[in-house]
Each structure stands twice: as structure tokens, then as C-alpha cells.
mmCIF file of C-alpha atoms in Angstrom:
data_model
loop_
_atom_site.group_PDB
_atom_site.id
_atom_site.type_symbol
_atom_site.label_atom_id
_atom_site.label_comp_id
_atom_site.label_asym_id
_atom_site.label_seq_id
_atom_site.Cartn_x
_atom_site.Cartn_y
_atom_site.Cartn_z
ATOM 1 C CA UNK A 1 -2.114 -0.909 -20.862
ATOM 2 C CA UNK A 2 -4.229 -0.609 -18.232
ATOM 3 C CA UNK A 3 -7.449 -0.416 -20.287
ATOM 4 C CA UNK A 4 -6.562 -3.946 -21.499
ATOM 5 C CA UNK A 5 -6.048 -4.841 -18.244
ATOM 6 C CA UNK A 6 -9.718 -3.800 -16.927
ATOM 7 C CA UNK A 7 -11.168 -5.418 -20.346
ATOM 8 C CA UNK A 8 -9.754 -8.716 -19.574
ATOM 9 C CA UNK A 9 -11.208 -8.655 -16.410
ATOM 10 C CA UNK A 10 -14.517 -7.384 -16.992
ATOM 11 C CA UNK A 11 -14.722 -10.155 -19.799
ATOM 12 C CA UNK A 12 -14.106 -12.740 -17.555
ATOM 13 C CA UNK A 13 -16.302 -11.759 -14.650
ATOM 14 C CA UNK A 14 -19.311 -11.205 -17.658
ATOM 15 C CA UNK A 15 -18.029 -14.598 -18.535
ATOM 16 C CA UNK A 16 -18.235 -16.219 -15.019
ATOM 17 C CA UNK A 17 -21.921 -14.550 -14.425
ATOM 18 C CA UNK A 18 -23.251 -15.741 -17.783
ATOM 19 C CA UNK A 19 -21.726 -19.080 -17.495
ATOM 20 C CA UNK A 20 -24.805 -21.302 -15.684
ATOM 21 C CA UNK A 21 -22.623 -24.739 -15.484
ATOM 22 C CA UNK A 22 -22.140 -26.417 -12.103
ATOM 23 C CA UNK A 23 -18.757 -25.817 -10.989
ATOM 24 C CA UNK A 24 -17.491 -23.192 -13.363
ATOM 25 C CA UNK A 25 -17.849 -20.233 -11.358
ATOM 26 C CA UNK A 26 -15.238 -17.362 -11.056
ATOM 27 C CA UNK A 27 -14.046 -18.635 -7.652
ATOM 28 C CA UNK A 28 -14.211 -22.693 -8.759
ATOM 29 C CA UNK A 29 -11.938 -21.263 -11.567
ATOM 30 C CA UNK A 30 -9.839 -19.854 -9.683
ATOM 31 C CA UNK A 31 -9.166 -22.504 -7.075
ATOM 32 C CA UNK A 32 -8.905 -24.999 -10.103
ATOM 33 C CA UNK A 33 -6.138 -22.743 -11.730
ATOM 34 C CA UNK A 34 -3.937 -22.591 -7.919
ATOM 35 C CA UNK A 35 -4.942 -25.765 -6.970
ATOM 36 C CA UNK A 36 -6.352 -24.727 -3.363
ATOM 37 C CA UNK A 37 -7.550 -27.662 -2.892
ATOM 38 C CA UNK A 38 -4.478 -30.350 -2.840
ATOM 39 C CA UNK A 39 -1.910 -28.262 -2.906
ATOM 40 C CA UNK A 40 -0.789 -25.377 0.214
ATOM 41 C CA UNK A 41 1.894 -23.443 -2.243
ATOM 42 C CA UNK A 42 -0.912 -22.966 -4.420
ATOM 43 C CA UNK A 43 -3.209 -21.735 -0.735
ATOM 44 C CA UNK A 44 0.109 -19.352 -0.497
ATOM 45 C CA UNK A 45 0.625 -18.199 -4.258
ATOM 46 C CA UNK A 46 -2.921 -17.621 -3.784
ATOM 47 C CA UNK A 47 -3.147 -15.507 -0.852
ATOM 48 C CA UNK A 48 -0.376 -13.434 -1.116
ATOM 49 C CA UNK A 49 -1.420 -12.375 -4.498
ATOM 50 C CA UNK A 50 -4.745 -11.539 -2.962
ATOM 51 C CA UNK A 51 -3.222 -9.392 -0.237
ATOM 52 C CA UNK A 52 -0.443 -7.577 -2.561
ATOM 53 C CA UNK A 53 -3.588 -6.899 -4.756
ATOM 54 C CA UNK A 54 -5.897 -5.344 -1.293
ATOM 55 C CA UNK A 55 -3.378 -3.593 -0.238
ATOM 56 C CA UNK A 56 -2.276 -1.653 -3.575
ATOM 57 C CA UNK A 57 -5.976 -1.043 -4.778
ATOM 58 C CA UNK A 58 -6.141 0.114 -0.902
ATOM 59 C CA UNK A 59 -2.978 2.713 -1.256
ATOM 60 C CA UNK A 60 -4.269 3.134 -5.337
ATOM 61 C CA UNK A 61 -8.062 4.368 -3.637
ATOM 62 C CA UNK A 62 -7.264 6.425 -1.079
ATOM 63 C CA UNK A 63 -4.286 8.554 -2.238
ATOM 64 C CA UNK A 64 -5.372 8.654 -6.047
ATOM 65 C CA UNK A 65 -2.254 7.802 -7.294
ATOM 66 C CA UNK A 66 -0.619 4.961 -9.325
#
């Protein structure tokens, strides 16, 4: 599972570098998809998802585990 999981993402960073259009970068896509801009439960979807994910690749780094 988690090889899919590192394959999706890899795709769609390659994607986001090769893609040259104004506006359509990895982080534009992102705020587009949790609405950052308008809307502050999309700000708070988006940074708590951002912190869970720091802090387990944090605990997943530096005791090898998970």
C-alpha cells in the first residue's frame, strides 16, 4: 500500500515541476483544492493535516518505525 502511496505522490510533484502554466503549481493546487483563500475551515482542514503529517513523518524518522 504504501508503495502506491509514494507513487501517487511522486507523480504529482513530477507533475507540478513539469507543469510551466501560471498558477498551477503544487502549492496553487493545493490552496485551490482547501480553499485557503475564502474559506478559514479550509485554513484549519489544511493545517492540521499539515501538522498530523510533521509530526508522524517526525516520530516515523527518528525511531524507524511505522
Amino acid at each position: 500500500m504504501w508503495a502506491y502511496i509514494w507513487t501517487a505522490w511522486t507523480a504529482v510533484f513530477v507533475i507540478a515541476l513539469a507543469n510551466k502554466r501560471d498558477g498551477d503549481t503544487l502549492l496553487e493546487n493545493f490552496r485551490r483544492l482547501f480553499r485557503t483563500r475564502k474559506s478559514k475551515a479550509g485554513r484549519a482542514v489544511l493545517a492540521f493535516g499539515w501538522f498530523g503529517f510533521s509530526g508522524w513523518f517526525a516520530i516515523h524518522i527518528l525511531t524507524e518505525t511505522m
